[in-house]
Coordinates of C-alpha atoms and ligand atoms in Angstrom, one line a residue:
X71 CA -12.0 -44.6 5.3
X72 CA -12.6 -40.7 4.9
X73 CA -12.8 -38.7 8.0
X74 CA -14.0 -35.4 7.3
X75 CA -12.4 -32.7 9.8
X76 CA -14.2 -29.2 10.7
X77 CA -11.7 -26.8 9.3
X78 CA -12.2 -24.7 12.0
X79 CA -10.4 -27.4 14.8
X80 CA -7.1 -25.7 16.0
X81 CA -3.8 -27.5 15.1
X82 CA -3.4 -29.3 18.1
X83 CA -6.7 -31.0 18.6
X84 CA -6.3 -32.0 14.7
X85 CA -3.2 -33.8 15.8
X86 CA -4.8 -35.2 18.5
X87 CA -7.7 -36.9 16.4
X88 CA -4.6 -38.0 13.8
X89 CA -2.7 -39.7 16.5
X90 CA -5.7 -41.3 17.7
X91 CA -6.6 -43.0 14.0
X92 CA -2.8 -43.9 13.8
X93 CA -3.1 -45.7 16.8
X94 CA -5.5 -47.8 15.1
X95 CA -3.5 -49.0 12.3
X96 CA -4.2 -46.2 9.5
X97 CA -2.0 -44.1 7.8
X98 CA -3.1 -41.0 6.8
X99 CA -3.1 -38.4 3.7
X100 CA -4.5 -34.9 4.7
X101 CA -6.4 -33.2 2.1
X102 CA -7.4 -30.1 2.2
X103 CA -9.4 -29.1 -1.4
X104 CA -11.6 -25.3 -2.0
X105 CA -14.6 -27.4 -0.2
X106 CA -13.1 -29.1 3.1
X107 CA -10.4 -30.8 4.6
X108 CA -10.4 -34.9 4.7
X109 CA -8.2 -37.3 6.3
X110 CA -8.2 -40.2 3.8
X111 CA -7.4 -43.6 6.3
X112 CA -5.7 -46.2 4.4
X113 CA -5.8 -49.4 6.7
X114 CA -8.5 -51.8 7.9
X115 CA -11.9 -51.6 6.4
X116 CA -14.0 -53.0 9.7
X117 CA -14.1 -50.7 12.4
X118 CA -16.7 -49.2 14.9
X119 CA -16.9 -45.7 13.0
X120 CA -19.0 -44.6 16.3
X121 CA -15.3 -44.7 17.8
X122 CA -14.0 -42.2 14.9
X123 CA -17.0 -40.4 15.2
X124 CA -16.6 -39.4 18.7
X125 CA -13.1 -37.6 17.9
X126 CA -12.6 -34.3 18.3
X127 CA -13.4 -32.2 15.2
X128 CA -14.9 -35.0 12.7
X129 CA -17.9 -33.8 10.8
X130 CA -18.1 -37.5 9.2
X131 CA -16.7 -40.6 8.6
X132 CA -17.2 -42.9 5.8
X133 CA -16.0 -46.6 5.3
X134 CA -14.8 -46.3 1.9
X135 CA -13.0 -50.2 0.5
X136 CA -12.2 -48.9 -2.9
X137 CA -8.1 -48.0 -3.0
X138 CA -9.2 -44.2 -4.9
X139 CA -11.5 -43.1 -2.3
X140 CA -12.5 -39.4 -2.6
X141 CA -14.0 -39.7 -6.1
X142 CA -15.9 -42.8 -4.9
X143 CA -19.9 -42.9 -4.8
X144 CA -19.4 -45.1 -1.7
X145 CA -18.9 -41.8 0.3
X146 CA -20.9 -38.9 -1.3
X147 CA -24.0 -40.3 -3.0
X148 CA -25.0 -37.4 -5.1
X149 CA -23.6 -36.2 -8.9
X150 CA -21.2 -33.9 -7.6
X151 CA -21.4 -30.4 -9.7
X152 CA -19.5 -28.1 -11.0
X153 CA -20.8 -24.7 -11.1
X154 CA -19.5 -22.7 -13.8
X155 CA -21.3 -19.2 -12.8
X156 CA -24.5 -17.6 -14.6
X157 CA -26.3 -20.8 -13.6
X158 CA -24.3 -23.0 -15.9
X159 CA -23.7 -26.0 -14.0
X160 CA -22.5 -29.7 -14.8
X161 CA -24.3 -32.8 -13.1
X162 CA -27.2 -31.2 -12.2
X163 CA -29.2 -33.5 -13.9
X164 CA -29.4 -32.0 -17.3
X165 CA -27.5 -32.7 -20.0
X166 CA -24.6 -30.3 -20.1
X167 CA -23.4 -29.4 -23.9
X168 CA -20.0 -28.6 -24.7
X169 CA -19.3 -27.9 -28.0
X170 CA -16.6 -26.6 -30.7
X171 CA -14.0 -27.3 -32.8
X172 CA -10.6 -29.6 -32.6
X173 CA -8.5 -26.6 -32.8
X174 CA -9.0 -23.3 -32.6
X175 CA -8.3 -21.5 -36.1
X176 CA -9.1 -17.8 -36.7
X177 CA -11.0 -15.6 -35.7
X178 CA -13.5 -16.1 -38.1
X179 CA -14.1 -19.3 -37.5
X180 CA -14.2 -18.9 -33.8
X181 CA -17.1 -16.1 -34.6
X182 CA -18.5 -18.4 -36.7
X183 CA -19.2 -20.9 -34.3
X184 CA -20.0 -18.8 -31.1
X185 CA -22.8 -17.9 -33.2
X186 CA -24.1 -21.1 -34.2
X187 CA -23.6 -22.2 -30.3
X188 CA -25.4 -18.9 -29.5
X189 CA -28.4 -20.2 -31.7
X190 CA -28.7 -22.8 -29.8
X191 CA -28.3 -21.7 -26.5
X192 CA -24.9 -23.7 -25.9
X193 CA -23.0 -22.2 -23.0
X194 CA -19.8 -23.7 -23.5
X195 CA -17.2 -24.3 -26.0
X196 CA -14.5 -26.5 -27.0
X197 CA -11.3 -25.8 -28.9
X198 CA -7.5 -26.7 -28.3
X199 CA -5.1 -24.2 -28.9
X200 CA -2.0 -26.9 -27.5
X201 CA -2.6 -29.7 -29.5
X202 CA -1.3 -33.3 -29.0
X203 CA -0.8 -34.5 -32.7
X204 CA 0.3 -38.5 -33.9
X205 CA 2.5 -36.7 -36.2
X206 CA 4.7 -33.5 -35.5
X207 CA 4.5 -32.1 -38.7
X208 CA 0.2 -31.1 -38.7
X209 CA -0.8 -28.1 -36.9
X210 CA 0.0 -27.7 -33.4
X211 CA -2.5 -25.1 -32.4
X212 CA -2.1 -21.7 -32.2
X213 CA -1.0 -21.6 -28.3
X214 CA -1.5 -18.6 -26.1
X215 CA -2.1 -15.9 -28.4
X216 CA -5.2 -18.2 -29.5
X217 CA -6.4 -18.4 -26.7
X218 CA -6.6 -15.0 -25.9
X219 CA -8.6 -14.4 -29.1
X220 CA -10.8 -17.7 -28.2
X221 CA -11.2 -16.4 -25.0
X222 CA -12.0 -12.4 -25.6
X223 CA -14.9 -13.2 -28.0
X224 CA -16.2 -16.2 -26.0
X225 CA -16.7 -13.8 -23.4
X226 CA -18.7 -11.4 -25.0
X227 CA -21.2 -13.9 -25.5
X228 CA -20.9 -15.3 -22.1
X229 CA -19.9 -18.3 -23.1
X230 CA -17.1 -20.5 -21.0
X231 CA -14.0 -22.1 -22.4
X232 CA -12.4 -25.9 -22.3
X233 CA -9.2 -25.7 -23.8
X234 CA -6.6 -28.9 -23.5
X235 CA -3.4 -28.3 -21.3
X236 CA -0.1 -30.5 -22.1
X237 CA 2.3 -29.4 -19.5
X238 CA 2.5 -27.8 -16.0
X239 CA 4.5 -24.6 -17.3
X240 CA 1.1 -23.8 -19.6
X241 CA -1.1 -23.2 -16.5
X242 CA 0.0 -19.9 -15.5
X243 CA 0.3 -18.6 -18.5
X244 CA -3.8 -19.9 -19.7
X245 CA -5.3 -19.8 -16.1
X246 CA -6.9 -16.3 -16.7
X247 CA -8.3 -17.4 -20.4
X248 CA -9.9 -21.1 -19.3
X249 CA -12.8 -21.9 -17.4
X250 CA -12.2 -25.8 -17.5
X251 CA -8.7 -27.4 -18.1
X252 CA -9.1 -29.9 -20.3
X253 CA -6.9 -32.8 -19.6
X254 CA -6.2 -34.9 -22.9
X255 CA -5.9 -38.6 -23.3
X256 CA -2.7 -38.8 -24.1
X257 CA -1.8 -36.7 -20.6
X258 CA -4.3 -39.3 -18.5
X259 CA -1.7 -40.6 -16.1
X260 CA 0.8 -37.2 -16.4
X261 CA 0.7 -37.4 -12.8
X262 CA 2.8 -34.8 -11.9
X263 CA 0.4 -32.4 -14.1
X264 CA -2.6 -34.2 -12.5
X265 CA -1.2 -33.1 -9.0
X266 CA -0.7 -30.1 -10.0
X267 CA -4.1 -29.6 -11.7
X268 CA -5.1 -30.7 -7.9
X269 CA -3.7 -27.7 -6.6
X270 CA -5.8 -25.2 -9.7
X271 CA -9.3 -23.5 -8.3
X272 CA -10.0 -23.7 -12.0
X273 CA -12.4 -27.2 -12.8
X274 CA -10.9 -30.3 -14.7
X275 CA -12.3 -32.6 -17.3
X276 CA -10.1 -35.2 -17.1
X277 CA -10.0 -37.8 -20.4
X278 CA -9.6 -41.4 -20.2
X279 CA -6.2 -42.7 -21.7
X280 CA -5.6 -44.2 -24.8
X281 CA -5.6 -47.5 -23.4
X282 CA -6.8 -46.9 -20.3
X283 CA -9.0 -49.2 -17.8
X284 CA -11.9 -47.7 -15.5
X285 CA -9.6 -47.9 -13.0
X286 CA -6.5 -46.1 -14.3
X287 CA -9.2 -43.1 -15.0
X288 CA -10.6 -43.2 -11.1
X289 CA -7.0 -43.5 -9.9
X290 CA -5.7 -40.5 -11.9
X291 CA -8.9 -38.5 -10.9
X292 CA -7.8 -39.5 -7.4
X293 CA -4.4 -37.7 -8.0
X294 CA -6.5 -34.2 -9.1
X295 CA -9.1 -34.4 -6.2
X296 CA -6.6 -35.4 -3.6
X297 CA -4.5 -32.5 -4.4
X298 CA -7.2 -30.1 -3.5
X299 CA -9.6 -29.7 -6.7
X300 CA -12.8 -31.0 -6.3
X301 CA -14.2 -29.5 -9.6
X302 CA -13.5 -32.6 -11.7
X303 CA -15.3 -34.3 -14.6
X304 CA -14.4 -37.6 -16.5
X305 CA -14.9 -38.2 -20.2
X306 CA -15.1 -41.3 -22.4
X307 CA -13.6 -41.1 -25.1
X308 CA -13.2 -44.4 -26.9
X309 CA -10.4 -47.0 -26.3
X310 CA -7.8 -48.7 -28.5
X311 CA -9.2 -52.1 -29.3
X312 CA -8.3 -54.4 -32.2
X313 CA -10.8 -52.8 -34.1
X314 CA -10.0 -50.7 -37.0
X315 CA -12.7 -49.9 -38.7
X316 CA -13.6 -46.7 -36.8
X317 CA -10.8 -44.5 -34.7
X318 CA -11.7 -45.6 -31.4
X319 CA -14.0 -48.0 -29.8
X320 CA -16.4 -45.6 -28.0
X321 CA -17.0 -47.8 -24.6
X322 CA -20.6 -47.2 -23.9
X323 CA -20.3 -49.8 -20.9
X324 CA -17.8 -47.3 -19.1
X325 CA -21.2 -44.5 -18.4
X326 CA -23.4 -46.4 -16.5
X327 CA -20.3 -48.2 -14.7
X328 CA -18.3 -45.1 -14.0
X329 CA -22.0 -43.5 -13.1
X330 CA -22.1 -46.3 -10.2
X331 CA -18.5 -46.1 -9.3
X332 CA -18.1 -42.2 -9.0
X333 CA -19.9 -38.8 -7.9
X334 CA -17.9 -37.3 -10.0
X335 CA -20.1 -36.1 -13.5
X336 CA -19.4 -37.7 -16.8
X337 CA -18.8 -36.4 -19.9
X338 CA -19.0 -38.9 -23.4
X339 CA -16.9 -37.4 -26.2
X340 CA -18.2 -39.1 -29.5
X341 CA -16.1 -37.2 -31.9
X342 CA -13.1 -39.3 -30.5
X343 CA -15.1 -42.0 -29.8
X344 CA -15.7 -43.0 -33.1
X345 CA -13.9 -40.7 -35.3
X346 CA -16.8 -40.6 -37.9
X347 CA -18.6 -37.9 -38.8
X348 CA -21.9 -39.7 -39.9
X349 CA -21.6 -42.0 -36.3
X350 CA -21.0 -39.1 -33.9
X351 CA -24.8 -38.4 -33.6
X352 CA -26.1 -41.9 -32.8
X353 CA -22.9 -42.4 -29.9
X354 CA -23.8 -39.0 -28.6
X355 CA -27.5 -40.3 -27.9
X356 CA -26.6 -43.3 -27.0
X357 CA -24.6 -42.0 -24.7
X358 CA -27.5 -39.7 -23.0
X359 CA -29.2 -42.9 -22.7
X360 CA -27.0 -44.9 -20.9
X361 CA -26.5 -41.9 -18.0
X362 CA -24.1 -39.6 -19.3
X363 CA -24.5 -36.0 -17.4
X364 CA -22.9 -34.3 -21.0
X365 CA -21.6 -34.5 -24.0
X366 CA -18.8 -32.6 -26.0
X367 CA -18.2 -33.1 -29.5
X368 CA -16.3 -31.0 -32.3
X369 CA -18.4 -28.9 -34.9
X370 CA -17.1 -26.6 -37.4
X371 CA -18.8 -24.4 -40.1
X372 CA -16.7 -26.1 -42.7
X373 CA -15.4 -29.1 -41.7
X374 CA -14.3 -30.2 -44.8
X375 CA -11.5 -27.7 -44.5
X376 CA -11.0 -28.0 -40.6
X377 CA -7.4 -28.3 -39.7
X378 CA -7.6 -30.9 -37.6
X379 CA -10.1 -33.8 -37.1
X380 CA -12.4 -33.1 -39.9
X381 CA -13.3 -36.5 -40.6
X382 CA -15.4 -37.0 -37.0
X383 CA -16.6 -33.1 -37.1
X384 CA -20.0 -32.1 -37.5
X385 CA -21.4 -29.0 -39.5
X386 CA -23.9 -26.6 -38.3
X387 CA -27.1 -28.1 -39.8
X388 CA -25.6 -32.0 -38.1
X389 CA -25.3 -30.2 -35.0
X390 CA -28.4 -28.8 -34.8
X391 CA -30.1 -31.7 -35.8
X392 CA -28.4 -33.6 -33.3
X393 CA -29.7 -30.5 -30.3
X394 CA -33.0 -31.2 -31.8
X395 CA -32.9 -35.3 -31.5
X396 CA -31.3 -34.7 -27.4
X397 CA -33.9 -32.1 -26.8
X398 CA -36.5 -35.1 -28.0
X399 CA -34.6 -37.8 -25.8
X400 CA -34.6 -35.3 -22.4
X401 CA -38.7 -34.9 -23.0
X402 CA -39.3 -38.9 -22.8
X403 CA -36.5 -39.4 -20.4
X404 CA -37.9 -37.1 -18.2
X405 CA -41.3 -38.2 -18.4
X406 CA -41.7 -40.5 -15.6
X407 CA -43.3 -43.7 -17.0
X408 CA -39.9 -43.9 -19.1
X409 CA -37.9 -44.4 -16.3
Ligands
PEP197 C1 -9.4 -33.3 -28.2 O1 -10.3 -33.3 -27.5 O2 -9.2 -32.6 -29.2 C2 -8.4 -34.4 -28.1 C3 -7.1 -34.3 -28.5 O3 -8.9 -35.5 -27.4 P1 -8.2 -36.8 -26.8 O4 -7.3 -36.3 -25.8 O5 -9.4 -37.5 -26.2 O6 -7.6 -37.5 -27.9
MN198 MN1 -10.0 -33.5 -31.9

């Protein structure tokens, strides 16, 4: 159950309408997050909720039976949206583009790709700057100072930054150059980063693990929004299977499942999803299809010569093609006999 409290209540009636709901058998996390403050009830799941309703303070109660509860659709029906200023805003019904390299490089490359995002009037770009690599001996990123140069030119163009964190200590240091903390697969179920991240006012796109299940992702997105952050996004990007033939199996099941499970928006990454270049573009619309609220994928002017992740990296003439064939999908999917 989530009882949401008026923030206003004083401290003692709070505690009254606490003590009451632990009289019934509940125990109780407070949470308060940038939006409101919740009492998240862990006990029965039939009761009168007229009852809880009727106690001082409570703005609204909500039987909720799934064991993560805040980023459940059972209790707020609606995409939930992240608002990243200058009307750029995720889950509000359009498809939100994120796009960029695997790593952030040079300057020039940087400049190189704000333009062709520019072109084609993408608001946000990707590009780690910490990166998690298989082996220790390829290119780790170029860490703060790179994203300091990533972040000056990004913002002469008004464009806003996702950039991968590893580890707790990063945060202060990258909080004033990031307007979404991208959380990486490998760091799915870091839960003391994730509480951590709970406690940012900066938004989250948090990545499904390596091997993770559906539920592993809504539990660790439980951790983030529990803490206090709110502005949190999940991404799909593929799963270890038995198959070999492509990098990851990109699980197109998980959009429309994790649509019906969560408020929270989601984000398909078909670069990682399939880890090939010529494969990226069908996943990516396949993904729109099945009710993804964005997509982020890797592009690179070059990416022959792309430091990292080349091989599942588009150029500029593939990405634009691809911004042509969503721009073609939105049109019918928005036309009404289509759905
Ligand atoms: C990335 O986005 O560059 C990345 C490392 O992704 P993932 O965590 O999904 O492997
Ligand atoms: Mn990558």
């Amino acid at each position: 159950m989530i009882v949401q409290i008026d923030k206003q209540l004083s401290a003692p009636e709070i505690q009254k309408t606490i003590d009451k709901i632990k009289s019934l058998g509940y125990t109780i996390t407070q949470v308060t997050t940038q939006q409101a403050y919740y009492l998240v009830c862990h006990g029965k799941n039939e009761i009168d909720i007229r009852f809880i309703g009727a106690l001082s303070g409570v703005k609204d109660v909500h039987v909720v039976s799934d064991s993560y509860k805040l980023v459940s659709r059972k209790w707020k029906v609606a995409t939930s949206q992240v608002d990243l200023g200058n009307n750029i805003i995720i889950g509000d019904g359009s498809c939100s583009i994120i796009a960029g390299p695997c790593a952030i490089e040079s300057e020039e490359q940087v400049l190189s790709i704000v333009k062709h995002l520019v072109e084609n009037n993408i608001k946000i770009m990707r590009g780690g700057v910490f990166k998690p690599r298989s082996s220790p001996y390829t290119f780790r990123g170029m860490g703060i100072e790179g994203l300091k140069m990533f972040h000056n030119i990004c913002n002469q163009y008004g464009i806003r930054i996702i950039t991968e964190i590893m580890e707790i200590e990063q945060i202060e240091s990258m909080y004033d150059y990031v307007d979404i903390f991208q959380v990486g697969a490998r760091n799915s179920q870091n839960f003391n980063l994730l509480d951590v991240l709970g406690k940012v006012d900066k938004p989250v796109l948090l990545k499904r693990g390596i091997s993770g299940t559906i539920d592993e992702l809504l539990h660790s997105a439980e951790y983030i929004f529990s803490s206090g952050n709110e502005k949190l996004m999940l991404c799909e990007r593929g799963i270890r299977t038995f198959e070999n033939a492509y990098r990851n199996t990109f699980d197109i099941n998980a959009i429309p499942l994790l649509k019906e499970k969560t408020h929270l928006p989601i984000i398909a990454d078909p670069s990682h999803g399939i880890g090939i270049r010529e494969f990226v573009p069908a996943i990516a619309l396949a993904s729109i299809i099945a009710g993804a609220d964005g997509l982020i994928y890797e592009v690179h002017e070059n990416p022959e010569e792309a430091v990292s992740d080349g091989r599942q990296t588009l150029n500029f003439s593939e990405s634009g093609s691809l911004l042509k064939k969503i721009s073609a999908h939105t049109a019918i999917m928005q036309n009404s006999t289509y759905n």
